[in-house]
Coordinates of C-alpha atoms in Angstrom, one line a residue:
M25 CA -109.4 197.8 81.9
K26 CA -110.4 195.1 79.4
K27 CA -109.8 197.5 76.6
I28 CA -106.3 198.3 77.8
L29 CA -105.6 194.5 78.2
A30 CA -106.8 193.8 74.7
I31 CA -104.6 196.5 73.3
C32 CA -101.6 195.1 75.1
I33 CA -102.2 191.6 73.8
M34 CA -102.6 192.9 70.2
S35 CA -99.3 194.8 70.6
L36 CA -97.5 191.7 71.8
L37 CA -98.8 189.7 68.9
W38 CA -97.8 192.4 66.5
V39 CA -94.3 192.5 67.9
S40 CA -94.1 188.7 67.9
C41 CA -95.2 188.4 64.3
G42 CA -92.8 191.2 63.3
T43 CA -89.8 189.5 64.8
Q44 CA -90.6 186.0 63.6
K45 CA -88.0 184.9 61.0
K46 CA -89.5 184.4 57.5
E47 CA -88.6 181.1 55.9
E48 CA -86.4 181.4 52.8
P49 CA -86.1 179.2 49.7
I50 CA -83.2 176.8 49.9
Q51 CA -81.0 176.9 46.9
I52 CA -78.6 174.0 46.4
S53 CA -75.7 174.8 44.1
P54 CA -73.5 172.3 42.1
E55 CA -70.6 173.6 44.2
E56 CA -72.1 172.0 47.3
L57 CA -72.1 168.7 45.4
H58 CA -68.5 169.2 44.2
A59 CA -67.6 169.9 47.8
S60 CA -69.2 166.7 48.9
V61 CA -67.3 164.7 46.3
D62 CA -64.1 166.5 47.2
K63 CA -64.7 165.7 50.9
V64 CA -65.2 162.0 50.3
T65 CA -62.1 161.9 48.0
E66 CA -60.1 163.5 50.7
I67 CA -61.3 161.0 53.2
M68 CA -60.6 158.1 50.9
I69 CA -57.0 159.3 50.6
H70 CA -56.8 159.4 54.4
D71 CA -58.3 156.0 54.8
I72 CA -56.3 154.4 51.9
F73 CA -58.9 152.6 49.8
S74 CA -57.7 150.6 46.8
P75 CA -58.7 151.7 43.3
P76 CA -61.5 149.1 42.9
V77 CA -63.0 149.8 46.3
A78 CA -62.8 153.5 45.7
S79 CA -64.8 153.1 42.5
R80 CA -67.6 151.5 44.5
I81 CA -67.5 154.4 47.0
F82 CA -68.0 156.9 44.2
A83 CA -70.8 155.0 42.4
Y84 CA -73.4 154.3 45.0
P85 CA -73.8 157.8 46.4
N86 CA -74.0 159.2 42.9
V87 CA -76.7 156.7 41.9
A88 CA -78.7 157.6 45.0
A89 CA -78.5 161.3 44.2
Y90 CA -79.4 160.7 40.6
E91 CA -82.5 158.7 41.4
I92 CA -83.8 161.5 43.6
I93 CA -83.1 164.1 40.8
A94 CA -85.0 161.8 38.4
Q95 CA -88.1 162.1 40.7
G96 CA -88.1 165.9 40.4
N97 CA -86.9 166.5 36.9
D98 CA -88.7 165.1 33.9
D99 CA -85.6 165.4 31.8
Y100 CA -84.1 162.4 33.6
L101 CA -85.1 158.8 33.7
S102 CA -84.9 156.4 36.7
L103 CA -82.2 153.7 36.6
A104 CA -84.5 151.2 38.3
G105 CA -84.6 148.1 36.2
Q106 CA -81.5 149.3 34.3
L107 CA -78.9 148.8 36.9
R108 CA -78.5 145.2 38.1
E109 CA -81.2 144.4 40.7
L110 CA -82.1 148.0 41.4
D111 CA -85.8 148.5 42.3
S112 CA -87.6 151.8 42.2
I113 CA -86.8 154.2 45.1
P114 CA -89.6 155.2 47.5
K115 CA -91.9 157.9 46.1
P116 CA -92.2 161.2 48.1
E117 CA -95.5 161.7 49.9
K118 CA -98.0 163.8 48.1
G119 CA -98.0 167.4 49.2
S120 CA -94.6 167.1 50.9
S121 CA -92.3 170.2 50.8
I122 CA -89.3 168.5 49.2
N123 CA -86.4 170.2 47.7
Y124 CA -85.1 167.4 45.4
Q125 CA -81.6 168.8 45.2
L126 CA -81.3 169.0 49.0
A127 CA -82.7 165.5 49.3
A128 CA -80.2 164.2 46.7
L129 CA -77.2 165.8 48.4
T130 CA -78.4 164.4 51.7
A131 CA -78.6 160.9 50.3
H132 CA -75.2 161.4 48.7
M133 CA -73.5 162.4 52.0
E134 CA -75.2 159.7 53.9
L135 CA -74.0 156.9 51.7
N136 CA -70.6 158.4 51.5
K137 CA -70.5 158.2 55.3
R138 CA -71.5 154.6 55.3
L139 CA -68.8 153.6 52.8
I140 CA -65.8 155.1 54.4
F141 CA -63.9 154.5 57.7
S142 CA -63.5 158.0 59.0
E143 CA -67.2 158.8 59.3
E144 CA -66.7 161.7 61.7
R145 CA -65.0 163.7 58.9
M146 CA -68.0 163.4 56.7
E147 CA -70.3 164.2 59.6
V148 CA -68.6 167.5 60.3
F149 CA -69.0 168.5 56.6
R150 CA -72.6 167.3 56.5
D151 CA -73.6 169.1 59.7
S152 CA -72.2 172.4 58.5
L153 CA -74.5 172.2 55.5
Y154 CA -77.5 171.0 57.6
G155 CA -77.1 174.0 59.9
I156 CA -77.2 176.5 57.0
W157 CA -80.2 174.8 55.3
E158 CA -82.2 174.4 58.5
S159 CA -81.7 178.0 59.5
K160 CA -83.2 179.1 56.2
N161 CA -86.3 176.9 56.1
P162 CA -86.8 174.2 58.7
T163 CA -90.0 172.9 57.1
V164 CA -88.4 172.2 53.7
F165 CA -85.1 171.1 55.3
N166 CA -86.7 168.4 57.5
A167 CA -89.0 167.1 54.8
S168 CA -86.1 166.9 52.2
K169 CA -83.6 165.4 54.7
A170 CA -86.1 162.7 55.7
Y171 CA -86.7 161.8 52.1
G172 CA -83.0 161.8 51.3
L173 CA -82.3 159.4 54.2
K174 CA -85.2 157.2 53.1
V175 CA -83.7 156.8 49.7
A176 CA -80.2 156.3 51.1
D177 CA -81.6 153.4 53.1
H178 CA -83.1 151.9 49.9
I179 CA -79.9 152.3 47.8
G180 CA -77.9 151.1 50.8
A181 CA -79.9 147.9 51.0
W182 CA -79.3 147.3 47.3
M183 CA -75.6 148.1 47.7
N184 CA -75.3 145.6 50.5
K185 CA -76.2 142.8 48.2
D186 CA -73.4 143.3 45.7
N187 CA -71.2 140.6 47.3
Y188 CA -68.7 143.1 48.6
A189 CA -69.1 141.9 52.2
Q190 CA -68.6 138.3 51.1
T191 CA -65.3 139.1 49.4
R192 CA -63.9 140.6 52.6
T193 CA -63.7 137.1 54.1
M194 CA -62.5 135.2 51.0
P195 CA -58.9 133.9 51.0
K196 CA -55.9 136.0 50.0
F197 CA -54.4 135.5 46.6
T198 CA -51.9 132.6 46.5
V199 CA -48.7 133.4 44.7
D200 CA -47.3 130.7 42.4
T201 CA -43.6 131.0 42.8
D202 CA -42.9 127.9 40.7
D203 CA -44.3 129.4 37.5
P204 CA -42.0 132.1 36.0
T205 CA -45.0 133.7 34.1
R206 CA -47.1 134.4 37.1
W207 CA -47.3 137.7 39.1
Q208 CA -45.1 138.0 42.2
P209 CA -45.1 140.7 44.9
T210 CA -42.8 143.6 44.0
P211 CA -40.6 145.9 46.1
P212 CA -40.3 147.8 48.3
A213 CA -43.3 146.6 50.4
Y214 CA -43.9 143.2 48.6
M215 CA -47.6 143.6 49.3
D216 CA -50.2 140.8 48.7
G217 CA -52.3 141.1 45.6
I218 CA -55.2 143.3 46.3
E219 CA -58.8 142.5 45.6
P220 CA -58.3 139.1 43.9
H221 CA -62.1 138.4 44.1
W222 CA -63.3 141.7 42.7
N223 CA -64.8 139.9 39.7
K224 CA -67.4 138.6 42.1
I225 CA -68.8 142.1 42.8
R226 CA -72.2 142.5 41.1
P227 CA -71.8 144.8 38.0
F228 CA -73.9 147.9 37.5
V229 CA -74.6 147.6 33.7
I230 CA -72.4 145.0 32.1
D231 CA -73.8 141.4 32.0
S232 CA -70.9 139.8 33.8
A233 CA -67.3 140.4 34.8
N234 CA -65.9 138.6 31.8
Q235 CA -68.2 140.2 29.2
F236 CA -65.4 142.3 27.9
K237 CA -62.6 139.7 28.2
P238 CA -59.7 141.2 26.2
T239 CA -57.5 139.4 23.8
P240 CA -54.7 137.6 25.7
P241 CA -51.2 139.1 26.1
P242 CA -48.4 137.9 23.9
P243 CA -47.3 134.4 24.9
F244 CA -44.7 134.4 27.7
S245 CA -41.2 133.9 26.3
M246 CA -37.8 135.1 27.3
E247 CA -36.4 134.3 23.8
K248 CA -35.0 137.6 22.5
G249 CA -36.9 137.5 19.3
S250 CA -40.3 136.8 20.8
D251 CA -43.0 139.4 21.0
F252 CA -43.2 139.2 24.8
Y253 CA -39.4 139.7 25.2
K254 CA -39.5 142.7 22.8
E255 CA -42.2 144.3 24.9
L256 CA -40.3 143.6 28.1
K257 CA -37.1 145.1 26.6
E258 CA -39.1 148.1 25.3
V259 CA -40.1 148.9 28.9
Y260 CA -36.5 148.8 30.0
D261 CA -35.2 150.8 27.0
I262 CA -37.8 153.6 27.4
S263 CA -37.0 153.8 31.1
Q264 CA -33.3 154.2 30.4
E265 CA -33.9 156.8 27.7
I266 CA -36.3 159.1 29.7
T267 CA -34.4 158.9 33.0
E268 CA -31.3 160.1 31.1
K269 CA -33.2 163.2 30.2
G270 CA -33.9 163.9 33.9
D271 CA -36.0 166.9 34.6
E272 CA -36.4 167.7 30.9
S273 CA -38.3 164.4 30.3
E274 CA -42.0 165.0 29.5
E275 CA -42.5 161.3 29.6
I276 CA -41.6 161.3 33.3
E277 CA -43.9 164.3 33.9
I278 CA -46.7 162.3 32.2
A279 CA -46.0 159.2 34.3
Q280 CA -46.0 161.2 37.5
F281 CA -49.2 163.1 36.6
W282 CA -51.2 159.9 36.1
D283 CA -49.5 157.9 38.9
C284 CA -52.6 157.9 41.1
N285 CA -51.2 155.2 43.4
P286 CA -53.1 155.5 46.7
Y287 CA -50.3 153.9 48.7
V288 CA -46.7 154.5 47.8
S289 CA -44.2 153.0 50.2
V290 CA -41.2 155.2 51.0
T291 CA -38.1 153.8 52.8
R292 CA -35.8 156.0 54.9
G293 CA -33.1 153.9 56.5
H294 CA -35.0 151.4 58.7
L295 CA -38.2 153.4 58.5
M296 CA -40.9 152.7 55.9
F297 CA -43.9 154.9 55.5
A298 CA -46.6 155.7 52.9
T299 CA -47.3 158.7 50.8
K300 CA -51.0 159.0 49.9
K301 CA -52.6 160.0 46.6
I302 CA -55.9 159.8 44.8
T303 CA -56.9 156.7 42.8
P304 CA -57.2 156.7 39.0
G305 CA -61.0 156.8 39.4
A306 CA -60.7 159.8 41.6
H307 CA -58.6 161.6 39.0
W308 CA -61.4 161.1 36.4
I309 CA -64.0 162.2 39.0
G310 CA -61.9 165.3 39.3
I311 CA -62.0 165.7 35.5
T312 CA -65.8 165.4 35.6
K313 CA -65.9 168.3 38.1
I314 CA -63.7 170.4 35.8
A315 CA -66.0 169.8 32.8
A316 CA -69.2 170.5 34.8
R317 CA -67.7 173.8 36.0
K318 CA -66.5 174.8 32.6
T319 CA -70.0 174.3 31.1
N320 CA -71.7 175.9 34.1
S321 CA -73.7 172.7 34.5
D322 CA -76.6 173.0 37.0
F323 CA -77.0 170.7 40.0
D324 CA -79.0 168.1 38.1
K325 CA -76.7 167.9 35.1
T326 CA -73.7 167.7 37.4
V327 CA -75.3 164.7 39.3
Y328 CA -76.0 163.1 35.9
A329 CA -72.4 163.5 34.8
Y330 CA -70.9 162.1 38.0
T331 CA -73.3 159.2 37.9
K332 CA -72.6 158.2 34.3
A333 CA -68.9 158.4 34.7
S334 CA -68.8 156.6 38.1
V335 CA -71.0 153.8 37.0
A336 CA -68.9 153.2 33.8
M337 CA -65.7 153.2 35.9
A338 CA -67.1 150.9 38.5
D339 CA -67.9 148.3 35.8
A340 CA -64.5 149.0 34.2
F341 CA -62.7 148.0 37.4
I342 CA -64.8 144.8 37.7
S343 CA -63.9 143.9 34.1
C344 CA -60.2 144.8 34.4
W345 CA -59.7 142.9 37.7
D346 CA -61.4 139.8 36.2
E347 CA -58.7 139.7 33.6
K348 CA -55.8 140.6 36.0
Y349 CA -56.3 137.5 38.1
R350 CA -57.1 135.3 35.1
S351 CA -54.0 136.0 33.1
N352 CA -52.0 136.6 36.3
L353 CA -49.1 138.0 34.4
I354 CA -45.7 138.9 35.9
R355 CA -44.7 142.6 36.1
P356 CA -41.9 144.1 34.1
E357 CA -40.0 145.0 37.3
T358 CA -39.7 141.4 38.3
L359 CA -38.4 140.1 35.0
I360 CA -36.0 143.1 34.3
N361 CA -34.4 142.5 37.7
Q362 CA -34.1 138.8 37.1
H363 CA -32.9 138.8 33.5
I364 CA -31.7 142.3 32.4
D365 CA -30.6 144.6 35.2
E366 CA -30.9 143.6 38.9
D367 CA -30.5 147.2 40.0
W368 CA -33.2 148.6 37.8
K369 CA -36.2 150.5 39.3
P370 CA -39.3 151.7 37.5
V371 CA -40.1 155.4 37.4
L372 CA -43.2 154.7 39.3
Q373 CA -43.7 152.2 42.1
T374 CA -45.3 149.0 40.8
P375 CA -48.8 148.5 42.2
P376 CA -49.6 145.2 44.1
F377 CA -51.6 143.2 41.6
P378 CA -51.0 141.3 38.3
E379 CA -50.0 143.2 35.1
Y380 CA -52.6 142.6 32.4
T381 CA -54.6 144.6 31.5
S382 CA -53.6 148.1 32.7
G383 CA -56.2 149.4 35.2
H384 CA -55.5 153.0 34.3
S385 CA -56.1 152.2 30.7
V386 CA -59.3 150.4 31.1
V387 CA -60.8 152.9 33.5
S388 CA -59.6 155.9 31.5
G389 CA -61.1 154.5 28.3
A390 CA -64.5 153.9 30.0
A391 CA -64.5 157.3 31.8
A392 CA -63.5 159.2 28.6
T393 CA -66.3 157.5 26.7
A394 CA -68.9 158.4 29.3
L395 CA -67.7 162.0 29.6
T396 CA -67.6 162.5 25.9
D397 CA -71.2 161.4 25.8
V398 CA -72.1 164.0 28.4
F399 CA -70.0 167.0 27.3
G400 CA -69.2 166.3 23.7
D401 CA -66.2 165.3 21.6
G402 CA -63.3 167.7 21.3
F403 CA -64.0 169.1 24.8
A404 CA -60.8 170.9 25.7
F405 CA -59.9 171.3 29.4
D406 CA -57.1 172.1 31.8
D407 CA -56.6 169.3 34.2
D408 CA -55.6 170.7 37.6
T409 CA -56.6 167.5 39.5
E410 CA -53.0 166.8 40.6
V411 CA -52.1 170.4 41.7
P412 CA -52.8 169.6 45.4
Y413 CA -50.1 166.8 45.1
G414 CA -47.4 169.2 43.8
L415 CA -47.9 168.5 40.1
P416 CA -48.5 171.1 37.4
I417 CA -51.7 171.5 35.2
R418 CA -51.8 169.5 32.0
S419 CA -54.1 170.5 29.1
F420 CA -56.0 168.2 26.8
N421 CA -58.1 168.7 23.6
S422 CA -60.5 166.0 24.5
F423 CA -61.3 163.3 27.1
N424 CA -60.0 160.6 24.7
E425 CA -56.7 162.4 24.4
A426 CA -56.4 162.4 28.1
A427 CA -57.3 158.7 28.3
D428 CA -54.6 157.9 25.7
E429 CA -52.0 159.8 27.7
A430 CA -53.2 158.1 30.9
A431 CA -52.7 154.7 29.2
I432 CA -49.2 155.3 27.8
S433 CA -48.1 156.8 31.1
R434 CA -48.0 153.3 32.6
M435 CA -45.4 152.3 30.1
Y436 CA -43.4 155.5 30.8
G437 CA -43.7 154.6 34.5
G438 CA -42.1 151.2 33.8
I439 CA -45.0 149.2 35.3
H440 CA -46.8 147.9 32.1
Y441 CA -46.0 146.3 28.8
R442 CA -47.4 147.9 25.6
A443 CA -50.1 145.3 25.1
A444 CA -51.6 146.0 28.5
V445 CA -52.1 149.7 27.8
Q446 CA -53.2 149.3 24.1
V447 CA -55.6 146.5 24.7
G448 CA -56.7 148.0 28.1
V449 CA -57.8 151.3 26.7
K450 CA -59.8 149.5 24.0
Q451 CA -61.3 147.2 26.6
G452 CA -62.4 150.3 28.6
R453 CA -63.9 152.1 25.5
D454 CA -65.8 149.0 24.4
L455 CA -67.2 148.7 27.9
G456 CA -68.0 152.4 28.1
K457 CA -69.9 152.2 24.8
F458 CA -71.9 149.3 26.1
V459 CA -72.8 151.3 29.2
L460 CA -74.0 154.2 27.0
D461 CA -76.0 151.9 24.7
N462 CA -77.7 150.2 27.6
L463 CA -78.2 152.9 30.2
R464 CA -81.1 155.3 29.3
M465 CA -80.6 158.3 31.6
K466 CA -81.9 161.4 29.9
V467 CA -85.0 162.2 27.9
N468 CA -84.4 163.5 24.4
K469 CA -87.3 165.6 23.3
D470 CA -86.8 164.4 19.7
L471 CA -85.6 160.9 20.0
A472 CA -87.3 159.8 23.2
Y473 CA -84.1 158.9 25.0
E474 CA -80.5 159.9 25.2

């Protein structure tokens, strides 16, 4: 009887062992990171974040992911002590079964969730990945997730000290209607100036918001021979010329391609509503994805590219917005309506903040400089970032060529003077070079650092 019982027990154990699911390795692909970036971009469009705020949302999750990658990949260096006030992240416990890519993506999604309004949209995306990973290997998944969340808490605590919360309670921008040189709200929504205190946000790499203070714009003058008036008239004349071409105007195509205005007010009779688009920073994040895919970059290099680009752009917005509310220059639309043509409208809707310098120009200059450092000069690519918004693909021979087009697009759109785009793109490139010179991210086997 005992012999029979023993045989039965052994049989049951054999069946149990035979049916137990074997744990599989968890492979995290760069496409999952791209999907996470795309998801948060989609949510930002829904939630309507301003361009400066959007740059902050991109930067912190990328830094968190990068710091974890640097723990598991000797080719990359921690940013602790390099980014302002960033301390070293917690070290993983010895002997823990951590998949660093999984932990990095966990931290990325967690900080994305904390930085947006529609958290549930990010949670649905996150949980779909969690389910797949856990089903393959619960041990590795749980250890990696726990570490990713721990690092997210660390980066989140650093993030919460960047003065963003304090700027939410600072006073609105006061419009000086008595000074004809100063910015005034523009039609159709006549919105308040957005983020007038963005220069108080702690920078990532640059020393201060005014470190790359640009040369001032031409002195304000409505005398027809003055440099300022010539630039104003140039905006009007270009607008007239390209609108006469109609659908055949490449300048209008360029303006629309780089519009990237997250909130465009549309009026239909007595009804006003908004059409939503990506921000200029999101467009360059999209270009980063295109470059990473074209080069078949692995997960770690993709994180590296996103981080370098997003940090440069975040500092570019701080630098640009510092100048915008210092010079506080009036937009072309206001002056053209007052002095040249009261019925004139720009090709693009004028954004709600002062004119100088051009945000697109500064940010594009910084982003192009960062991406050139990662992927090389003369990197040709097809930019399909705007296809979801009904615009065709545009092709470029380099990141700098794209940046130059993004800059001049603001003149074609009728929302910037020439000085703002020319000085702005230089401001961005100078800032971008500073970021590259002062941020050591990758080990170079021959030169020690890259």
